[in-house]
mmCIF file with all atom_site columns, C-alpha atoms in Angstrom:
data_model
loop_
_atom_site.group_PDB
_atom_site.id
_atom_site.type_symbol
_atom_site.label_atom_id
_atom_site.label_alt_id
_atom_site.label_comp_id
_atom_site.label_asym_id
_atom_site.label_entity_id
_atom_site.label_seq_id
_atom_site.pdbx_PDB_ins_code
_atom_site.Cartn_x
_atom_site.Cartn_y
_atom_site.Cartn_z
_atom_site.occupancy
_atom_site.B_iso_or_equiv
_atom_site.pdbx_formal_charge
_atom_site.auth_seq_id
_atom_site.auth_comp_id
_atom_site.auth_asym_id
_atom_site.auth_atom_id
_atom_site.pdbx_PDB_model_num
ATOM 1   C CA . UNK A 1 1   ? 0.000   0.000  0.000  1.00 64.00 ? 1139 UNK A CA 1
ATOM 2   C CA . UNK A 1 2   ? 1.267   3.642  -0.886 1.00 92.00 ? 1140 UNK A CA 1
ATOM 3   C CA . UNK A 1 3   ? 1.648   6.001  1.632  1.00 97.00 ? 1141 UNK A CA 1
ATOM 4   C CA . UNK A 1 4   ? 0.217   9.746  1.079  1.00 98.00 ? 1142 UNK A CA 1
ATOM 5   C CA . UNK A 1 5   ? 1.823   12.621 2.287  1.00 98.00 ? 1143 UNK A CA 1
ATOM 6   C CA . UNK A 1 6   ? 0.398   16.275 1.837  1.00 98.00 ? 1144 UNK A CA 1
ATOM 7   C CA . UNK A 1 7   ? 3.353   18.904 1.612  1.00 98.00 ? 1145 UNK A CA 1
ATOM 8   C CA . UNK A 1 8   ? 2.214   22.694 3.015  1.00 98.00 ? 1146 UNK A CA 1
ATOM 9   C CA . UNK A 1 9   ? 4.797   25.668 2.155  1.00 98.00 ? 1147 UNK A CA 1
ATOM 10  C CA . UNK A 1 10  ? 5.229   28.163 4.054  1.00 97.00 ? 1148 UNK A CA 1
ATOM 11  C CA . UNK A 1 11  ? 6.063   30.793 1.567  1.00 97.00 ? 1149 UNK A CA 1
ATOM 12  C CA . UNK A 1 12  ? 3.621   32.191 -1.247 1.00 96.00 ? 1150 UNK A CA 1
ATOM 13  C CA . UNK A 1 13  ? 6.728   33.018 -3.301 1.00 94.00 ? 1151 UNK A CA 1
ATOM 14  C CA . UNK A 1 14  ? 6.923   31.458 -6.211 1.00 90.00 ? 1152 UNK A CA 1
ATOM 15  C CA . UNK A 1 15  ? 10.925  30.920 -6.472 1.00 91.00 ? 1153 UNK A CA 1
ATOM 16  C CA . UNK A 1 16  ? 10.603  30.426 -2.603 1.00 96.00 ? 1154 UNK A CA 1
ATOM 17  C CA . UNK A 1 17  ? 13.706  27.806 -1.649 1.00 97.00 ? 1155 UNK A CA 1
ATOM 18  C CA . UNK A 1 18  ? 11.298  26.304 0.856  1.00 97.00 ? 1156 UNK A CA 1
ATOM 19  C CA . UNK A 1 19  ? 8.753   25.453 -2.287 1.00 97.00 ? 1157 UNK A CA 1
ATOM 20  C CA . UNK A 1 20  ? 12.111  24.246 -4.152 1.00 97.00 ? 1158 UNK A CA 1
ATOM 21  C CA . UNK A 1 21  ? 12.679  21.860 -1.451 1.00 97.00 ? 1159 UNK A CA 1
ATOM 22  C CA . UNK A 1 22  ? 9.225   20.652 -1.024 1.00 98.00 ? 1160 UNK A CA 1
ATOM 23  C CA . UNK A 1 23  ? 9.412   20.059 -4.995 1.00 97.00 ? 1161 UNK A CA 1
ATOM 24  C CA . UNK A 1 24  ? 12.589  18.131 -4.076 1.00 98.00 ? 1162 UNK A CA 1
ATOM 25  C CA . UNK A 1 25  ? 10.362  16.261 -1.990 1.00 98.00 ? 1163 UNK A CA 1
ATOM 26  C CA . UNK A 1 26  ? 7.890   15.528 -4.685 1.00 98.00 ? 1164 UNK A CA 1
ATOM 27  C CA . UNK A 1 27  ? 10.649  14.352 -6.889 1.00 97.00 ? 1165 UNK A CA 1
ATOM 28  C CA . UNK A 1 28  ? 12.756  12.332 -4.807 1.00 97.00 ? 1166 UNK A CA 1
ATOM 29  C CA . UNK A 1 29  ? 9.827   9.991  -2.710 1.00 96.00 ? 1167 UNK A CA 1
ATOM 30  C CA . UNK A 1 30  ? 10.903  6.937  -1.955 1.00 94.00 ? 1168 UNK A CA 1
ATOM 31  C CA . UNK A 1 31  ? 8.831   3.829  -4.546 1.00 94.00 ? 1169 UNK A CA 1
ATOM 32  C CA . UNK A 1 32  ? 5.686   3.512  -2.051 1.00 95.00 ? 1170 UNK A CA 1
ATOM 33  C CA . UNK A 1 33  ? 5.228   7.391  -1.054 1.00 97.00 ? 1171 UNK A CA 1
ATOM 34  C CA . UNK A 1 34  ? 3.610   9.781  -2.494 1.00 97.00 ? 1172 UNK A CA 1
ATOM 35  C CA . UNK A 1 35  ? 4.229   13.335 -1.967 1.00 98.00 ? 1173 UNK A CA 1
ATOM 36  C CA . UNK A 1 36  ? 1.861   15.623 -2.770 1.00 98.00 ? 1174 UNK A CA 1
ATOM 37  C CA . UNK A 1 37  ? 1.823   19.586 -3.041 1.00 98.00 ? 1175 UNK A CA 1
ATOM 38  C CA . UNK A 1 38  ? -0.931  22.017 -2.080 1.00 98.00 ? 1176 UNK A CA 1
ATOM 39  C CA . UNK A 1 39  ? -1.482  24.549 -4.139 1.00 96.00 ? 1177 UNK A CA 1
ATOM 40  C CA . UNK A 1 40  ? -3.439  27.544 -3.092 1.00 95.00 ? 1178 UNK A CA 1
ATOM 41  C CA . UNK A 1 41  ? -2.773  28.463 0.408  1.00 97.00 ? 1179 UNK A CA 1
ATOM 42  C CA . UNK A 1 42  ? -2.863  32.158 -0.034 1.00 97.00 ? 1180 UNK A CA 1
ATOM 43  C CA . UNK A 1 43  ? -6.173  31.969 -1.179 1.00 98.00 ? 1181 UNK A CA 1
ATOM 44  C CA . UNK A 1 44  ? -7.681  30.362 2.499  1.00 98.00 ? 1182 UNK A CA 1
ATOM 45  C CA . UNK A 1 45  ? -9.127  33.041 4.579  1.00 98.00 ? 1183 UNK A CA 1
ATOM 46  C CA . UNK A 1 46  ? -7.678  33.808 8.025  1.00 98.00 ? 1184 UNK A CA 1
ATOM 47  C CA . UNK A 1 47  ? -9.330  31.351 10.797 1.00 98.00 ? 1185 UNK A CA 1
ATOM 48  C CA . UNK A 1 48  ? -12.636 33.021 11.687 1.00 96.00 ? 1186 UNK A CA 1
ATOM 49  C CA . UNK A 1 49  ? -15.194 30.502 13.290 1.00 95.00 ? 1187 UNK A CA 1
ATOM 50  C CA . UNK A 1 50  ? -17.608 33.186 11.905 1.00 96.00 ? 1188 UNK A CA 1
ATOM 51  C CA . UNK A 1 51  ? -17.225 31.874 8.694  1.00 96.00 ? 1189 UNK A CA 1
ATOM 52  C CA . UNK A 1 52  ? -16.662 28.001 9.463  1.00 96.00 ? 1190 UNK A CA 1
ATOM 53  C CA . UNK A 1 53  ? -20.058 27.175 9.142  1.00 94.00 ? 1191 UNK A CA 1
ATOM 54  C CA . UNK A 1 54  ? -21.088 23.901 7.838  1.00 91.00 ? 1192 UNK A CA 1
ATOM 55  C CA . UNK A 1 55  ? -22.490 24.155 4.279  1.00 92.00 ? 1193 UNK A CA 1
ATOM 56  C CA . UNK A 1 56  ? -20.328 27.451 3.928  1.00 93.00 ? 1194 UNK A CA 1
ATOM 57  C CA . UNK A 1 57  ? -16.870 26.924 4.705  1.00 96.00 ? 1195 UNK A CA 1
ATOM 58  C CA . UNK A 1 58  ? -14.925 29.085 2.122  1.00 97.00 ? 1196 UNK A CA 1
ATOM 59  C CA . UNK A 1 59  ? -13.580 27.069 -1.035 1.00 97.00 ? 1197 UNK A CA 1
ATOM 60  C CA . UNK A 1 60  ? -10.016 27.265 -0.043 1.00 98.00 ? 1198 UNK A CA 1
ATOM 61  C CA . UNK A 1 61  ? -10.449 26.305 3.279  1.00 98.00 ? 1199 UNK A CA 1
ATOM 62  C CA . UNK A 1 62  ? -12.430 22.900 2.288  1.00 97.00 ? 1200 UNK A CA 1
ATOM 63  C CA . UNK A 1 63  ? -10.012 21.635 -0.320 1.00 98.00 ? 1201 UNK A CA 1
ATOM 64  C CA . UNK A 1 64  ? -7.418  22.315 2.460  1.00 98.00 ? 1202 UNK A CA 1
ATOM 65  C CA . UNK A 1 65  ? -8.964  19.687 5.039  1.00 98.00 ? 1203 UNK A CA 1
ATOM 66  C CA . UNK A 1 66  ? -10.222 17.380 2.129  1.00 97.00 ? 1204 UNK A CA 1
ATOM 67  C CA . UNK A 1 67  ? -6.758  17.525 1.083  1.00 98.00 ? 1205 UNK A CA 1
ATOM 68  C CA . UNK A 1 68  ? -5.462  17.047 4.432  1.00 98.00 ? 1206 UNK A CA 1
ATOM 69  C CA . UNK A 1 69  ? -8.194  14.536 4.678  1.00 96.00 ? 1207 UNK A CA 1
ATOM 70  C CA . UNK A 1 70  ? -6.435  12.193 2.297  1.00 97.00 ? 1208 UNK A CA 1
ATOM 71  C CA . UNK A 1 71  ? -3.524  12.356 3.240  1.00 98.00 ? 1209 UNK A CA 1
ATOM 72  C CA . UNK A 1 72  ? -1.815  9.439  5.446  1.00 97.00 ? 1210 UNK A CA 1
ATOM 73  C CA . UNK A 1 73  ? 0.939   12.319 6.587  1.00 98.00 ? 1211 UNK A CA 1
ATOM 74  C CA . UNK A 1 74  ? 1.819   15.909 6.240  1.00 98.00 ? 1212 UNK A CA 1
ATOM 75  C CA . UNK A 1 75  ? 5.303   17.132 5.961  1.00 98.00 ? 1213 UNK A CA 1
ATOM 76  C CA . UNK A 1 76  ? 5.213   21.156 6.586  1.00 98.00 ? 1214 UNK A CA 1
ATOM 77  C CA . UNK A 1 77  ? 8.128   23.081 4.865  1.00 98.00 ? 1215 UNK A CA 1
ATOM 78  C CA . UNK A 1 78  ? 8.551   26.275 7.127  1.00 97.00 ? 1216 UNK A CA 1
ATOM 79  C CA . UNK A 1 79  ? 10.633  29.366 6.359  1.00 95.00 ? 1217 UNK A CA 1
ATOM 80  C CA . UNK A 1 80  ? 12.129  31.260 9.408  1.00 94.00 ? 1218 UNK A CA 1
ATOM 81  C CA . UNK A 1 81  ? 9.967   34.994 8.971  1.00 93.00 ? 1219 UNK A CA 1
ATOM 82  C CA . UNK A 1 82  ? 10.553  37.176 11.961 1.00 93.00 ? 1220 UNK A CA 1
ATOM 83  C CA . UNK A 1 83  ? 12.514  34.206 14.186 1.00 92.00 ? 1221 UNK A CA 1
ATOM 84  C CA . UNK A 1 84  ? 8.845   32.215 14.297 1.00 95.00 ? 1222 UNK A CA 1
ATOM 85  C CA . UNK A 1 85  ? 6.469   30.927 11.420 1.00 97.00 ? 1223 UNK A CA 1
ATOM 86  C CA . UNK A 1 86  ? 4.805   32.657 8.590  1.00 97.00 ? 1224 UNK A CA 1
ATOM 87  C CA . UNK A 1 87  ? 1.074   33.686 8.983  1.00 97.00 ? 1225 UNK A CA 1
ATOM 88  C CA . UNK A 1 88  ? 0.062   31.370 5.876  1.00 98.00 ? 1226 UNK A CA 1
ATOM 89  C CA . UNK A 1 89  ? 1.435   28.074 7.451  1.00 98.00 ? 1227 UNK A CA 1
ATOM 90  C CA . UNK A 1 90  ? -0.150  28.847 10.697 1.00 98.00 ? 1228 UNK A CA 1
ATOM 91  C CA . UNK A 1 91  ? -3.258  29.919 8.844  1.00 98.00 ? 1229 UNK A CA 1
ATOM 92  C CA . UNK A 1 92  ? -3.457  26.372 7.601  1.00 98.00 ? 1230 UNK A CA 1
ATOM 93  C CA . UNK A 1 93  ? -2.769  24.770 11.068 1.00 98.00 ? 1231 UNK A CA 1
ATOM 94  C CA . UNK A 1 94  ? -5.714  26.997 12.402 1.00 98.00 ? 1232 UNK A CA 1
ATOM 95  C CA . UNK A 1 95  ? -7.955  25.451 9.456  1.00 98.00 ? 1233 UNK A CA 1
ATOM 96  C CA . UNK A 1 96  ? -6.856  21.975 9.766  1.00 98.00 ? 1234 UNK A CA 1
ATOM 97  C CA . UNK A 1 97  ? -6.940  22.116 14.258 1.00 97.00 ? 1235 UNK A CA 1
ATOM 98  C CA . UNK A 1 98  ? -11.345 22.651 13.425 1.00 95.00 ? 1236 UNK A CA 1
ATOM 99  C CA . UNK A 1 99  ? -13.433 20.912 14.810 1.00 91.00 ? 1237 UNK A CA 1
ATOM 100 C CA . UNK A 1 100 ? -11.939 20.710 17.794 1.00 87.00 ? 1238 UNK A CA 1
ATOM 101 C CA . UNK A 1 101 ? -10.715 17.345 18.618 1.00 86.00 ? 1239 UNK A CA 1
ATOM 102 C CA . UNK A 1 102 ? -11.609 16.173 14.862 1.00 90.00 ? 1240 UNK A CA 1
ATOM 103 C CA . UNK A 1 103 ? -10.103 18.102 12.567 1.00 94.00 ? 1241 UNK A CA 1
ATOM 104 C CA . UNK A 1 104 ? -8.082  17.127 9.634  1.00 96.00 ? 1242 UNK A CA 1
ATOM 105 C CA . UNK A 1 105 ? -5.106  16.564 11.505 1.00 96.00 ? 1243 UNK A CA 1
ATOM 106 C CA . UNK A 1 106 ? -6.019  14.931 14.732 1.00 95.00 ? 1244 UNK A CA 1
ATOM 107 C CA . UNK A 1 107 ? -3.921  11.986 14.934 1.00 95.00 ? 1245 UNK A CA 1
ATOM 108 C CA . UNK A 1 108 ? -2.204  12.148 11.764 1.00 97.00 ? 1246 UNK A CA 1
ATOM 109 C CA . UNK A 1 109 ? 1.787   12.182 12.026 1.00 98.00 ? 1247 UNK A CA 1
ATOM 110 C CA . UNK A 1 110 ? 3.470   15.526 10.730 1.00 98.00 ? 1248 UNK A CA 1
ATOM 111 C CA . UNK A 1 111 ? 6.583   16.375 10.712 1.00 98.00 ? 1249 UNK A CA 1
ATOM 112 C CA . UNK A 1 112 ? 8.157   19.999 9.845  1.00 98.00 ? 1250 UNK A CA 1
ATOM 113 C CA . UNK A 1 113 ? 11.453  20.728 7.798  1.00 98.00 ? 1251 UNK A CA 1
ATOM 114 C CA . UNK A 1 114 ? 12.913  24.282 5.814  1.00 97.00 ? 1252 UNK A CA 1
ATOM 115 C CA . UNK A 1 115 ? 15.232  26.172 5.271  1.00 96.00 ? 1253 UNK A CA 1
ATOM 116 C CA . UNK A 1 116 ? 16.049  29.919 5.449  1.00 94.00 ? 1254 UNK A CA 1
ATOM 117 C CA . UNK A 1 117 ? 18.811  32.440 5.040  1.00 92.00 ? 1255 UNK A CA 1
ATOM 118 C CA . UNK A 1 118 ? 20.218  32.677 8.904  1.00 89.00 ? 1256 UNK A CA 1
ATOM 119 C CA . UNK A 1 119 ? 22.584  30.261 10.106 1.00 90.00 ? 1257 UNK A CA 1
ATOM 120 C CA . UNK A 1 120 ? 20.212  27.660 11.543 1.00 87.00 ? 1258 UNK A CA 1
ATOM 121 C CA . UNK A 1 121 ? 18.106  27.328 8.674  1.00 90.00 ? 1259 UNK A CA 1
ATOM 122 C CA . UNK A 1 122 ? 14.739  28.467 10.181 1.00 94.00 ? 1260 UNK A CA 1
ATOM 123 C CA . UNK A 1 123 ? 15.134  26.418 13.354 1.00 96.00 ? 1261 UNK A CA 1
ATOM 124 C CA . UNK A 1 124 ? 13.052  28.684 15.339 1.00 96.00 ? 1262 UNK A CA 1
ATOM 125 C CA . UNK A 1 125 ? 10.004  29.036 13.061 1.00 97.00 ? 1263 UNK A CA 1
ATOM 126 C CA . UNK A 1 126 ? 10.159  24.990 12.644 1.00 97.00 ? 1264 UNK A CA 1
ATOM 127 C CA . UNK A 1 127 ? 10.251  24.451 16.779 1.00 97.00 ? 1265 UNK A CA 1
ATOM 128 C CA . UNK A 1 128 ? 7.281   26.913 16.617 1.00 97.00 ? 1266 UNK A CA 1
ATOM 129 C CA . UNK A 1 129 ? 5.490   25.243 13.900 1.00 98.00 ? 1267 UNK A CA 1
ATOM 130 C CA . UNK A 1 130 ? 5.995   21.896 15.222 1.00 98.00 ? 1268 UNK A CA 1
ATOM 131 C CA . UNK A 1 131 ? 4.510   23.145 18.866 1.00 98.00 ? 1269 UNK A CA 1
ATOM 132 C CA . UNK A 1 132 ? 1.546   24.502 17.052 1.00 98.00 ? 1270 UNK A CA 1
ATOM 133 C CA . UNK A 1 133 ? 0.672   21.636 14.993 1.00 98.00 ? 1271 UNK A CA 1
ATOM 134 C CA . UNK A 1 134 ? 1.038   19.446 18.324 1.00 97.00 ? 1272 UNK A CA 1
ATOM 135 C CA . UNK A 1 135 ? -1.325  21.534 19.483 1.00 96.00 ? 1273 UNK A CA 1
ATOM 136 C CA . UNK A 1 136 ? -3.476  21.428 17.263 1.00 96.00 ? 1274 UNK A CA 1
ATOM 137 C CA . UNK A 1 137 ? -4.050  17.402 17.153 1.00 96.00 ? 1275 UNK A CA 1
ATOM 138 C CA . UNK A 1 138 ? -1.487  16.298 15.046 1.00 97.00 ? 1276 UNK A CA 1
ATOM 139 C CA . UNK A 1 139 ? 1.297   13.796 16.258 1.00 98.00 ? 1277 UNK A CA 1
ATOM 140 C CA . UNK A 1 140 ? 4.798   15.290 15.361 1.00 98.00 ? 1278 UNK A CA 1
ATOM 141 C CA . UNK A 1 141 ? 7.410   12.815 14.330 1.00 98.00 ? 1279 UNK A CA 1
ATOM 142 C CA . UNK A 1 142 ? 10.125  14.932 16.636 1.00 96.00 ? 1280 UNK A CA 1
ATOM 143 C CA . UNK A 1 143 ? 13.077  12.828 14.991 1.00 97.00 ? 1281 UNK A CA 1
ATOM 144 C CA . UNK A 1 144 ? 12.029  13.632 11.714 1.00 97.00 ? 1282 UNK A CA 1
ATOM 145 C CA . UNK A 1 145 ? 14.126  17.418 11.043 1.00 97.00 ? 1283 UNK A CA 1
ATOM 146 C CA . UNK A 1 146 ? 15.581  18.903 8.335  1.00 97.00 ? 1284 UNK A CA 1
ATOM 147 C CA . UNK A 1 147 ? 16.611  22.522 8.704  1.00 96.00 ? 1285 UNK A CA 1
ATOM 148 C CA . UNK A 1 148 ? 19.020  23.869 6.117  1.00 96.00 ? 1286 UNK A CA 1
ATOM 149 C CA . UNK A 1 149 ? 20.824  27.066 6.631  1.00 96.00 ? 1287 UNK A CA 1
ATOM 150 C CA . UNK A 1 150 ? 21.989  29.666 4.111  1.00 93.00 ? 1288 UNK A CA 1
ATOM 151 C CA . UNK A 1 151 ? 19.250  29.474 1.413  1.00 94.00 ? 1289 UNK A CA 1
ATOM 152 C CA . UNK A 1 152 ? 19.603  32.693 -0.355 1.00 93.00 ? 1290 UNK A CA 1
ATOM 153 C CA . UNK A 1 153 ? 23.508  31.047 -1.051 1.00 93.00 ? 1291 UNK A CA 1
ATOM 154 C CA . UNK A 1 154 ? 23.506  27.709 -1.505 1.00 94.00 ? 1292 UNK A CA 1
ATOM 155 C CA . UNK A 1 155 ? 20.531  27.644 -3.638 1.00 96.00 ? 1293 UNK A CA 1
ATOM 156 C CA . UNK A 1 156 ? 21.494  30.543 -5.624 1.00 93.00 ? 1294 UNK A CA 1
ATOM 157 C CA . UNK A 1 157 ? 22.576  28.481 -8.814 1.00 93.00 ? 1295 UNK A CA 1
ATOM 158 C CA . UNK A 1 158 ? 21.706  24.854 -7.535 1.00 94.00 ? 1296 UNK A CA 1
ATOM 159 C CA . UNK A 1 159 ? 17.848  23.395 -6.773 1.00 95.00 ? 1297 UNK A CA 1
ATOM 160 C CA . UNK A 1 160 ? 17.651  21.553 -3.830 1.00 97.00 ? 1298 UNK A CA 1
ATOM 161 C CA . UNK A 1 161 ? 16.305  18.448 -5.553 1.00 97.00 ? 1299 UNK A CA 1
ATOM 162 C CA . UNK A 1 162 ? 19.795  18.610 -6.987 1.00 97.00 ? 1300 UNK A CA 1
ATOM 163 C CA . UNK A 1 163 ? 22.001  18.609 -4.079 1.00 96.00 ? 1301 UNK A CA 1
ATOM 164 C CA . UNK A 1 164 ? 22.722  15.243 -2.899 1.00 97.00 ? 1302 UNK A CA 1
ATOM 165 C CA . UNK A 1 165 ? 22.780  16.138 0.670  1.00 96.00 ? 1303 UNK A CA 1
ATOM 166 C CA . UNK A 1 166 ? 19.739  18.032 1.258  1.00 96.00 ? 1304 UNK A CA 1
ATOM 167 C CA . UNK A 1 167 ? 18.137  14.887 -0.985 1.00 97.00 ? 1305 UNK A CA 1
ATOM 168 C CA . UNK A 1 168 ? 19.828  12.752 1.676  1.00 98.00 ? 1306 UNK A CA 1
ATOM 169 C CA . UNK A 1 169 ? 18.226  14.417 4.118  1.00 97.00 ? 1307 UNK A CA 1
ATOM 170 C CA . UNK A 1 170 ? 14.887  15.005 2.584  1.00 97.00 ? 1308 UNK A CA 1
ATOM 171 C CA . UNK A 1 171 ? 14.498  11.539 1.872  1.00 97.00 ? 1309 UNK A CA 1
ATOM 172 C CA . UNK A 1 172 ? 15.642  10.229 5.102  1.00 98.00 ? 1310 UNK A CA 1
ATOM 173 C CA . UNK A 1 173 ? 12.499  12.734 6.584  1.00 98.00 ? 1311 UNK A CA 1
ATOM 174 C CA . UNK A 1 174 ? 9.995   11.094 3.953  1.00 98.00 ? 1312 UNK A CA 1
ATOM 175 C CA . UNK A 1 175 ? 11.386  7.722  5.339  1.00 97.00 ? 1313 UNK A CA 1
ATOM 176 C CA . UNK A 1 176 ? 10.540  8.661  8.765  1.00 97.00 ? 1314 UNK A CA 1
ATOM 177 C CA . UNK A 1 177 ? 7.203   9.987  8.419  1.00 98.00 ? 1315 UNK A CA 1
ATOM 178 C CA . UNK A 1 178 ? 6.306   7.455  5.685  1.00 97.00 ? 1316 UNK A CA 1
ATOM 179 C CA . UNK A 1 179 ? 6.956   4.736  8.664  1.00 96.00 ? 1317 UNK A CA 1
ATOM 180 C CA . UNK A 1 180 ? 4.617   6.835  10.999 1.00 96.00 ? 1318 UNK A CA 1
ATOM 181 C CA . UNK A 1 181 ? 1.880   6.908  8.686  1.00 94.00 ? 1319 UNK A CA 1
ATOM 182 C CA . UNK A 1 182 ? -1.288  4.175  9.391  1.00 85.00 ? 1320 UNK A CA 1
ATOM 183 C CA . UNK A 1 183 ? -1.413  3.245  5.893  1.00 69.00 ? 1321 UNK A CA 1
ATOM 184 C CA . UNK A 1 184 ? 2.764   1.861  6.212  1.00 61.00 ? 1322 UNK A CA 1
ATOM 185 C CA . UNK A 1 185 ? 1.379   -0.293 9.260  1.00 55.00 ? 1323 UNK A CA 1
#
């Protein structure tokens, strides 16, 4: 049986490094997985429960937790903005955490990887993200981490889906959430 894992980017950018790597991701699952990238995040509303009405829910917001819905896994890719997580990711999280105790996410292993430009690679903004997704029902695979440093640099002329070692990494991530998924049971 295939595993499914959703990838979420935190970054709207289109060139973003942290969609480059989640691409990487796409490209380099392991025979069995399935990574799959969600388009359209900057098109869900911010979390209002005004507006999460059943028979209502905006369009972006739905195809989020369907999407989330069918997923075995999620794998978050989370740039570093202001030392914690961008407002989109978290956005998404917020959708995802509703209803309470039985949203998309409750009980479905996640695990959270970037980069970014400072010298820890968006450590802080991961830590953050991977708190908030806790929080929000999902069970983090802690050992699964990926946080590349110096983006702007050492992607400048190079993708991450071709640099052996952040494939290494990647895949060794995809590996570990892959084996935390129900459907690899």
């Amino acid at each position: 049986m295939s595993v499914r894992i959703l990838a979420l980017v935190g970054s709207l950018r289109a060139g973003s490094h942290n969609r480059q790597l989640a691409e990487a991701a796409v490209k380099h699952a392991p025979e069995g997985v399935e990574v799959v990238l969600h388009e359209g995040l900057g098109q869900v509303p911010f979390y209002n429960e005004d507006i999460d009405v059943e028979g209502s829910v905006p369009e972006a917001a739905a195809a989020l937790r369907a999407a989330a819905g069918q997923a075995d896994a999620l794998l978050l890719f989370s740039p570093e903005y202001n030392g914690t997580i961008p407002a989109v990711l978290k956005n998404a999280i917020d959708w995802l955490s509703r209803p309470y105790g039985a949203g998309a996410l409750t009980g479905k292993p996640v695990a959270v990887v970037g980069t970014a430009f400072g010298q820890y690679g968006g450590v802080w903004a991961q830590d953050e993200t991977r708190k908030a997704v806790g929080i929000a029902g999902a069970t983090v695979v802690e050992e699964a981490k990926l946080s590349i440093p110096g983006s702007v640099t050492r992607f400048a002329e190079t993708h991450p889906a071709d640099d052996a070692e952040v494939v290494e990494g990647l895949t060794k991530v995809i590996d570990q959430l892959s084996q935390a998924a129900p459907a690899a049971a």
